Coordinates of C-alpha atoms in Angstrom, one line a residue:
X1 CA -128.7 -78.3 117.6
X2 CA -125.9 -76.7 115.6
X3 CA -126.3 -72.7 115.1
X4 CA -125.4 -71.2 112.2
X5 CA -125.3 -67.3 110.9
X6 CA -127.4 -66.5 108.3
X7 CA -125.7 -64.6 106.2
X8 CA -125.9 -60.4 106.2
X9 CA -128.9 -61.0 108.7
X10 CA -126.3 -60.8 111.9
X11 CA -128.4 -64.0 113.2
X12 CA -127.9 -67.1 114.5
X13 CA -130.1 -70.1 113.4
X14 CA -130.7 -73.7 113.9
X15 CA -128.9 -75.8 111.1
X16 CA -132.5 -77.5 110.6
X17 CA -135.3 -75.2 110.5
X18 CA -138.5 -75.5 109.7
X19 CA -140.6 -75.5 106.2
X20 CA -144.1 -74.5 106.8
X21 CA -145.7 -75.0 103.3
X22 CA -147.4 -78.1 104.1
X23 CA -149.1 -75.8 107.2
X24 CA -151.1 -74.3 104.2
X25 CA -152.9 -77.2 103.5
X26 CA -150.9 -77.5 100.3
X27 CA -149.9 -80.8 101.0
X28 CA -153.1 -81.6 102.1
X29 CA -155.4 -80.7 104.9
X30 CA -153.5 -79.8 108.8
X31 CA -155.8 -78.7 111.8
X32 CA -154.9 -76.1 113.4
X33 CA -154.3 -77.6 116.5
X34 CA -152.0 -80.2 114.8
X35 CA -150.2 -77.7 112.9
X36 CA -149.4 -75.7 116.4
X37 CA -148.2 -79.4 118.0
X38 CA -145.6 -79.1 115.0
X39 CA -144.3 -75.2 115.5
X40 CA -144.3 -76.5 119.6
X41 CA -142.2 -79.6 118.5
X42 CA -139.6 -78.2 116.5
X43 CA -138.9 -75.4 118.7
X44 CA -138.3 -77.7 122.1
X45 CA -136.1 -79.8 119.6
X46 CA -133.8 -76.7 119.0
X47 CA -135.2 -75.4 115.9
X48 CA -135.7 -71.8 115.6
X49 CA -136.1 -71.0 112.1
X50 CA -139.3 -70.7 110.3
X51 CA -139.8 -70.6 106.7
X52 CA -143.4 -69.4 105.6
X53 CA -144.9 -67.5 102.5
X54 CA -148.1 -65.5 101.7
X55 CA -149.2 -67.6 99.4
X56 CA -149.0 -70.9 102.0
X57 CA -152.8 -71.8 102.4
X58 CA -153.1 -67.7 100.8
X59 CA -151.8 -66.9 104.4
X60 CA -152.8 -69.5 106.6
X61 CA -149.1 -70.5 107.1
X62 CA -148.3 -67.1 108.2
X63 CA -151.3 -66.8 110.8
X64 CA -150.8 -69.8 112.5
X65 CA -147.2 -69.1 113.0
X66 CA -148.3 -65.6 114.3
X67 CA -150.9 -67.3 116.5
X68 CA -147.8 -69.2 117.6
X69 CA -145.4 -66.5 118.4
X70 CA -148.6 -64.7 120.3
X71 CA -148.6 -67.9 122.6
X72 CA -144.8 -68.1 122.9
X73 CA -143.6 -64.5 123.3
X74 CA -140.5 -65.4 125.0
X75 CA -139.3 -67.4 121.8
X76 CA -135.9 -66.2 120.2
X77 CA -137.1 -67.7 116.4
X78 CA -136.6 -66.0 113.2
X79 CA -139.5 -65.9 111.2
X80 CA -138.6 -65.8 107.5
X81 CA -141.6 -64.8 104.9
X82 CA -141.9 -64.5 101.0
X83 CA -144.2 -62.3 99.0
X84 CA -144.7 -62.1 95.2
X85 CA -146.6 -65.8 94.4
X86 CA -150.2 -64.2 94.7
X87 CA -150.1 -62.2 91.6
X88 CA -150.1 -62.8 87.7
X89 CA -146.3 -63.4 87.1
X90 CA -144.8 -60.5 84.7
X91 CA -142.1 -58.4 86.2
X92 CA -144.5 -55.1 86.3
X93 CA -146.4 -56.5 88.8
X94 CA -143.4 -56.7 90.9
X95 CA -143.2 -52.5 92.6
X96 CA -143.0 -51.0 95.1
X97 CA -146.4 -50.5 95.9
X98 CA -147.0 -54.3 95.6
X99 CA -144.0 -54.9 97.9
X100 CA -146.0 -52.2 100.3
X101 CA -148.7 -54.1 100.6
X102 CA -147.8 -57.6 100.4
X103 CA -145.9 -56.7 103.5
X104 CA -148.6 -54.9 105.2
X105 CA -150.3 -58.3 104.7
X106 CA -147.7 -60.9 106.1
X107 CA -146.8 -58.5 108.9
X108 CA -151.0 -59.0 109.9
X109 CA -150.7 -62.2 109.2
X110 CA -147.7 -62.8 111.2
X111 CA -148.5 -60.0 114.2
X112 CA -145.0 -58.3 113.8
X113 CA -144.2 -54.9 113.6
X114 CA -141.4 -55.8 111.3
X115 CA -140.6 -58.8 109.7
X116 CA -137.0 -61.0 110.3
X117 CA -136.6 -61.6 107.1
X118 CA -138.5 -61.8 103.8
X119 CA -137.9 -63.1 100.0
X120 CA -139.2 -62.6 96.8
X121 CA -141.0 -65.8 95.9
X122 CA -139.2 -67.4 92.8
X123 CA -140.5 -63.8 90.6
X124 CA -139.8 -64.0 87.0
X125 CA -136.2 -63.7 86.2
X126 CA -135.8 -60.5 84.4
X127 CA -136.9 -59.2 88.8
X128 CA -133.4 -60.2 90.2
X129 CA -131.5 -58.1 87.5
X130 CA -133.7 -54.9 88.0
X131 CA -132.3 -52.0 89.9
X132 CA -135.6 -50.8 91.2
X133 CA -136.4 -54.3 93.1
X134 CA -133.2 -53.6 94.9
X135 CA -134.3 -49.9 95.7
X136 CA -137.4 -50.9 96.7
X137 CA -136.3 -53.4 99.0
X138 CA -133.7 -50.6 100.6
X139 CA -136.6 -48.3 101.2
X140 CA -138.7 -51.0 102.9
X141 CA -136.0 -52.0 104.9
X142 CA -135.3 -47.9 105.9
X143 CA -138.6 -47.7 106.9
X144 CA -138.7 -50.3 109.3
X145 CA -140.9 -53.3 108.0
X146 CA -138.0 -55.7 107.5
X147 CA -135.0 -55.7 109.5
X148 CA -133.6 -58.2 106.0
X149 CA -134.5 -59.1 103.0
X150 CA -133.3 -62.2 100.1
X151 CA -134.7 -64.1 97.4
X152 CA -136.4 -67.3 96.7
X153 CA -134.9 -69.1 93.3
X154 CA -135.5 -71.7 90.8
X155 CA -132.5 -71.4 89.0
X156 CA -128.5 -70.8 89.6
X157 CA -128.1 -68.1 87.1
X158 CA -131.0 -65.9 89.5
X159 CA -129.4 -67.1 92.5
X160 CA -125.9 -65.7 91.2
X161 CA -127.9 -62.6 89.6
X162 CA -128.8 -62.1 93.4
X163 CA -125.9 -62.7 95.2
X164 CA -123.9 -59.9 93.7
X165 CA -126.2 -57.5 95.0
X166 CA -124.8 -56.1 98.1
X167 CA -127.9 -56.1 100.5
X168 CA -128.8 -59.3 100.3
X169 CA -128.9 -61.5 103.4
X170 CA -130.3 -64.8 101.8
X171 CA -131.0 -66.7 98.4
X172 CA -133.6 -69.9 99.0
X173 CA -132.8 -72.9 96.8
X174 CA -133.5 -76.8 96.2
X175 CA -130.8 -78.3 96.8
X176 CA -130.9 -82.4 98.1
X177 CA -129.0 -85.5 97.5
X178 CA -130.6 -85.2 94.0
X179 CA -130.3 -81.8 93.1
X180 CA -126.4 -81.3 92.9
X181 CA -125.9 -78.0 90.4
X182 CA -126.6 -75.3 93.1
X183 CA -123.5 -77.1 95.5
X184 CA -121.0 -76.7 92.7
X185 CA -121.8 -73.4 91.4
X186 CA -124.2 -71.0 94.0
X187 CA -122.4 -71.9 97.5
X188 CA -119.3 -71.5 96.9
X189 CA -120.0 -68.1 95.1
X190 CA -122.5 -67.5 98.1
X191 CA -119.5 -68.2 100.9
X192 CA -117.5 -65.4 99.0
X193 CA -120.4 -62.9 99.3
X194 CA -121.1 -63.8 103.0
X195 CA -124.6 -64.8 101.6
X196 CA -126.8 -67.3 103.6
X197 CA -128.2 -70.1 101.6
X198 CA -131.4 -71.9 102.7
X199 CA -131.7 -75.2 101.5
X200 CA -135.6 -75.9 100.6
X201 CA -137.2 -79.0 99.2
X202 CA -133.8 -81.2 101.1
X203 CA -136.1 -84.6 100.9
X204 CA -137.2 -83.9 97.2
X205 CA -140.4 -83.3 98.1
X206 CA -140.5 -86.6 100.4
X207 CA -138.5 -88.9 97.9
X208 CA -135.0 -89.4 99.6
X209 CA -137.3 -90.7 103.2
X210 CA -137.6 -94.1 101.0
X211 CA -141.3 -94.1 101.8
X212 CA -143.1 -93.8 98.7
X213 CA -143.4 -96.7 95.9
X214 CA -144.9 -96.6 91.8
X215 CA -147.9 -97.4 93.5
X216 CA -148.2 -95.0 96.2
X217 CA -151.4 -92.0 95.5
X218 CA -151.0 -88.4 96.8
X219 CA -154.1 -86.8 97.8
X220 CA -156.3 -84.4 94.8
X221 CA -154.9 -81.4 96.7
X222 CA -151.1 -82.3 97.4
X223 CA -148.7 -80.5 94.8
X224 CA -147.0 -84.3 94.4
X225 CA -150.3 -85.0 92.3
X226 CA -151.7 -82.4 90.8
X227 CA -148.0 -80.8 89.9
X228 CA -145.7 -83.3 88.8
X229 CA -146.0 -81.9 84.9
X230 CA -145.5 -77.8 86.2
X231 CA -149.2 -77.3 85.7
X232 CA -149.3 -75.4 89.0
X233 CA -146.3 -73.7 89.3
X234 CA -142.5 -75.0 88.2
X235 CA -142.0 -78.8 88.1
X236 CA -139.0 -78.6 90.3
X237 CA -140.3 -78.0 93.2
X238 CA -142.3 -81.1 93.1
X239 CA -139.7 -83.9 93.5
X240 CA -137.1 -81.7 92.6
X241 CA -137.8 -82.1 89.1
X242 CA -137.1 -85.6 88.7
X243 CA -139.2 -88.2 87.1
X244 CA -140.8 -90.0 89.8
X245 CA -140.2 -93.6 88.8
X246 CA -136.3 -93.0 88.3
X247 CA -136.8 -90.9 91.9
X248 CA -138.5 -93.9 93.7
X249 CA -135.2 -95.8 92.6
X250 CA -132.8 -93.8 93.4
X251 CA -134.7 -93.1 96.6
X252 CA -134.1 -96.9 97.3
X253 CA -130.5 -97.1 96.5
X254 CA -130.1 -93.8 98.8
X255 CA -131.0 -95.7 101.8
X256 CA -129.1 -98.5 101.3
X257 CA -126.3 -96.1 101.6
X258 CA -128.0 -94.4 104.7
X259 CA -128.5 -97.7 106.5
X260 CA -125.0 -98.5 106.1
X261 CA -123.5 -95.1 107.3
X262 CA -125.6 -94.7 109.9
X263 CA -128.3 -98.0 110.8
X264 CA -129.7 -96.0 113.6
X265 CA -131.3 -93.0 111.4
X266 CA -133.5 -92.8 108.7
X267 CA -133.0 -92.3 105.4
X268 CA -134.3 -89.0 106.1
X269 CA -132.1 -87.9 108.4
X270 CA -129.4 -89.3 106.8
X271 CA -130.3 -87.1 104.1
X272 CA -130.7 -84.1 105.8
X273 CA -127.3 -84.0 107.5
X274 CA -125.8 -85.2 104.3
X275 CA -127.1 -81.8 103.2
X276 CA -126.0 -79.8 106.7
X277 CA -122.8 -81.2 106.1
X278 CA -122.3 -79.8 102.5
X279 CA -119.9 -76.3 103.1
X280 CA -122.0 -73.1 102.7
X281 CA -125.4 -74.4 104.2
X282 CA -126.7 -72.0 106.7
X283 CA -130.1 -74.0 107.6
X284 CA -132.4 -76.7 105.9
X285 CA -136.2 -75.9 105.7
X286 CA -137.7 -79.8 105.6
X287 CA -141.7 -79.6 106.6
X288 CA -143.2 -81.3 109.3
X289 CA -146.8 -82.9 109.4
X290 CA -147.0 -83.9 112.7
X291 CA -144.8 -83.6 116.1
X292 CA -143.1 -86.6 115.2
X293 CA -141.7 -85.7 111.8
X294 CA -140.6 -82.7 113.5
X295 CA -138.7 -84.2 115.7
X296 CA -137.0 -86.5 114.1
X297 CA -135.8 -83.8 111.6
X298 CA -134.2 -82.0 114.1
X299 CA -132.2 -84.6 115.6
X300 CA -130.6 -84.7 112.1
X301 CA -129.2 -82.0 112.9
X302 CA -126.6 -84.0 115.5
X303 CA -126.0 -86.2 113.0
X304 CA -122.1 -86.7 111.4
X305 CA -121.2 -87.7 107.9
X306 CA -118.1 -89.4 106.4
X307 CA -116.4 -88.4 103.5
X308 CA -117.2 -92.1 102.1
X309 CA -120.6 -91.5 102.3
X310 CA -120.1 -88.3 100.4
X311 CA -118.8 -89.4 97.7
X312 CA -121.4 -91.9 97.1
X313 CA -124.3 -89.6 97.6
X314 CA -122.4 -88.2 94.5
X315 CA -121.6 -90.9 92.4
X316 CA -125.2 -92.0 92.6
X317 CA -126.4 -88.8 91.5
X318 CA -123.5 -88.7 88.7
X319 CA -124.5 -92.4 87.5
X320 CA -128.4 -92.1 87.9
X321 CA -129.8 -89.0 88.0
X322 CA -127.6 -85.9 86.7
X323 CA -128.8 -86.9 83.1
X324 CA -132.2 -86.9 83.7
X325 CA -132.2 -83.3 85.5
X326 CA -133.3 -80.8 83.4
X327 CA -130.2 -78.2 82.4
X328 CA -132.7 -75.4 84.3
X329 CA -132.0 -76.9 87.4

């Protein structure tokens, strides 16, 4: 598995990580014992990054990762959090004292003394352009409950409102083989700053793995149903913010491309080292159900690219999907 820094954090990290959302039960239900099979998988594959959040399963993310690294004390895996999702969304609620004890909470959840790294979780945008988030975040870091801190975004302008503040280690952002914007305009601003960028939602919420049809149904309680319209939170992180008909298409004409670059992956993987390959990536957080999917994701991370497959990775977003995406993303 290729190693990466991340960024200001001084830390090395597996070019594929892990995304632990769906070990919430936001994706649908995942035993405990199944979700543990997953952490065990990805780590013996080479991954040792770990992407959680408070508000995964309202903490259940975080515990069972903390049940994991109680079982595994030996590990060398950085644990990445985010705190800020669990509250009404106006910047006020975003203060220090909220900070205090949102990560008084994940550092329970997670049975650390201080925390690898943690974000804000996609705040309102007026939070990345406020001096007293910054200061905040100095103080917490002084004190000794995060050894480094970064952001979670939605949008370019907040990840560029972020980078040019001088502490920050990370910026999280969707970026995949349908969500271009963020490679032309945050990474290359972000390889200037020395900022690390961690590449969420890289299958489009499951898309670009070719699996899924018009006809295919997502469980009541999998963000793929219930928030395809932004009812639950923003609309692109659920397929990236692409309609899911023209997805499913494109989806299909990805992995043609992928089965001719390389017949012996999936589309999947093809995808994810289509993104590992992009310049400026430090690690990609695709989820894991089960052992299997885990796998598999890592050995992506072994995977080389052409240029000619590049550059039709980009003309097929340039011919079928750049005007559908929505100028926010």
């Amino acid at each position: 598995m290729q190693q990466r820094e991340l960024g200001r954090t001084q830390r090395n990290v597996s070019v594929i990580g892990l995304g632990t959302w769906q070990l919430g039960a936001d994706w649908g239900s995942v035993e405990e014992s199944d979700a543990l099979a997953v952490l065990d998988s990805a780590f013996a594959a080479g991954v040792n990054f770990f992407d959680t959040a408070d508000v995964y399963g309202d903490g259940r993310s975080e515990q069972l990762i903390g049940t994991w690294l109680k079982n595994n004390p030996e590990a060398n895996v950085t644990v990445a959090t985010k705190m800020g999702r669990r509250v009404d969304q106006i910047p006020e609620n975003y203060n220090l004292d909220a900070f205090r004890a949102w990560n008084d909470r994940s550092r329970a959840n997670l049975g650390v003394d201080t925390l690898d790294l943690v974000q804000l979780h996609c705040p309102p945008t007026s939070v990345y352009t406020t001096e007293a988030t910054y200061d905040a975040l100095d103080l917490m870091v002084g004190e000794g409950r995060m050894a480094n801190y970064g952001v979670s975004v939605e949008t370019v302008e907040e990840a560029l409102a972020a980078i040019a503040r001088p502490n920050i280690a990370t910026v999280q952002i969707i970026i995949n083989a349908f969500r271009h914007k963020p490679l032309e305009v945050v990474l290359p601003a972000a390889r200037e700053a020395g900022v690390g960028i961690i590449a969420r939602v890289p299958l489009a919420s499951g898309l670009l793995t070719n699996r899924y049809t018009l006809q295919t149904e997502f469980a009541k309680d999998d963000h793929r149903n219930y928030n395809r319209d932004g009812s639950a939170f923003d609309v692109g992180e659920t397929f990236s913010g692409v309609d899911y008909a023209t997805g499913v298409a494109a989806a299909g004409e990805f992995a043609q491309l992928a089965a001719a670059e390389a017949p012996e992956a999936t589309s999947a993987q093809v995808a994810l080292a289509w993104l590992a390959a992009q310049d400026g990536i430090s690690t990609i957080i695709p989820g894991a159900r089960n052992p299997e999917q885990a796998r598999a994701n890592a050995a992506a991370g072994s995977l080389e690219i052409s240029e000619g497959f590049n550059a039709s990775v980009r003309d097929l977003y340039d011919t079928k999907l750049r005007a559908q995406i929505h100028p926010r993303w």
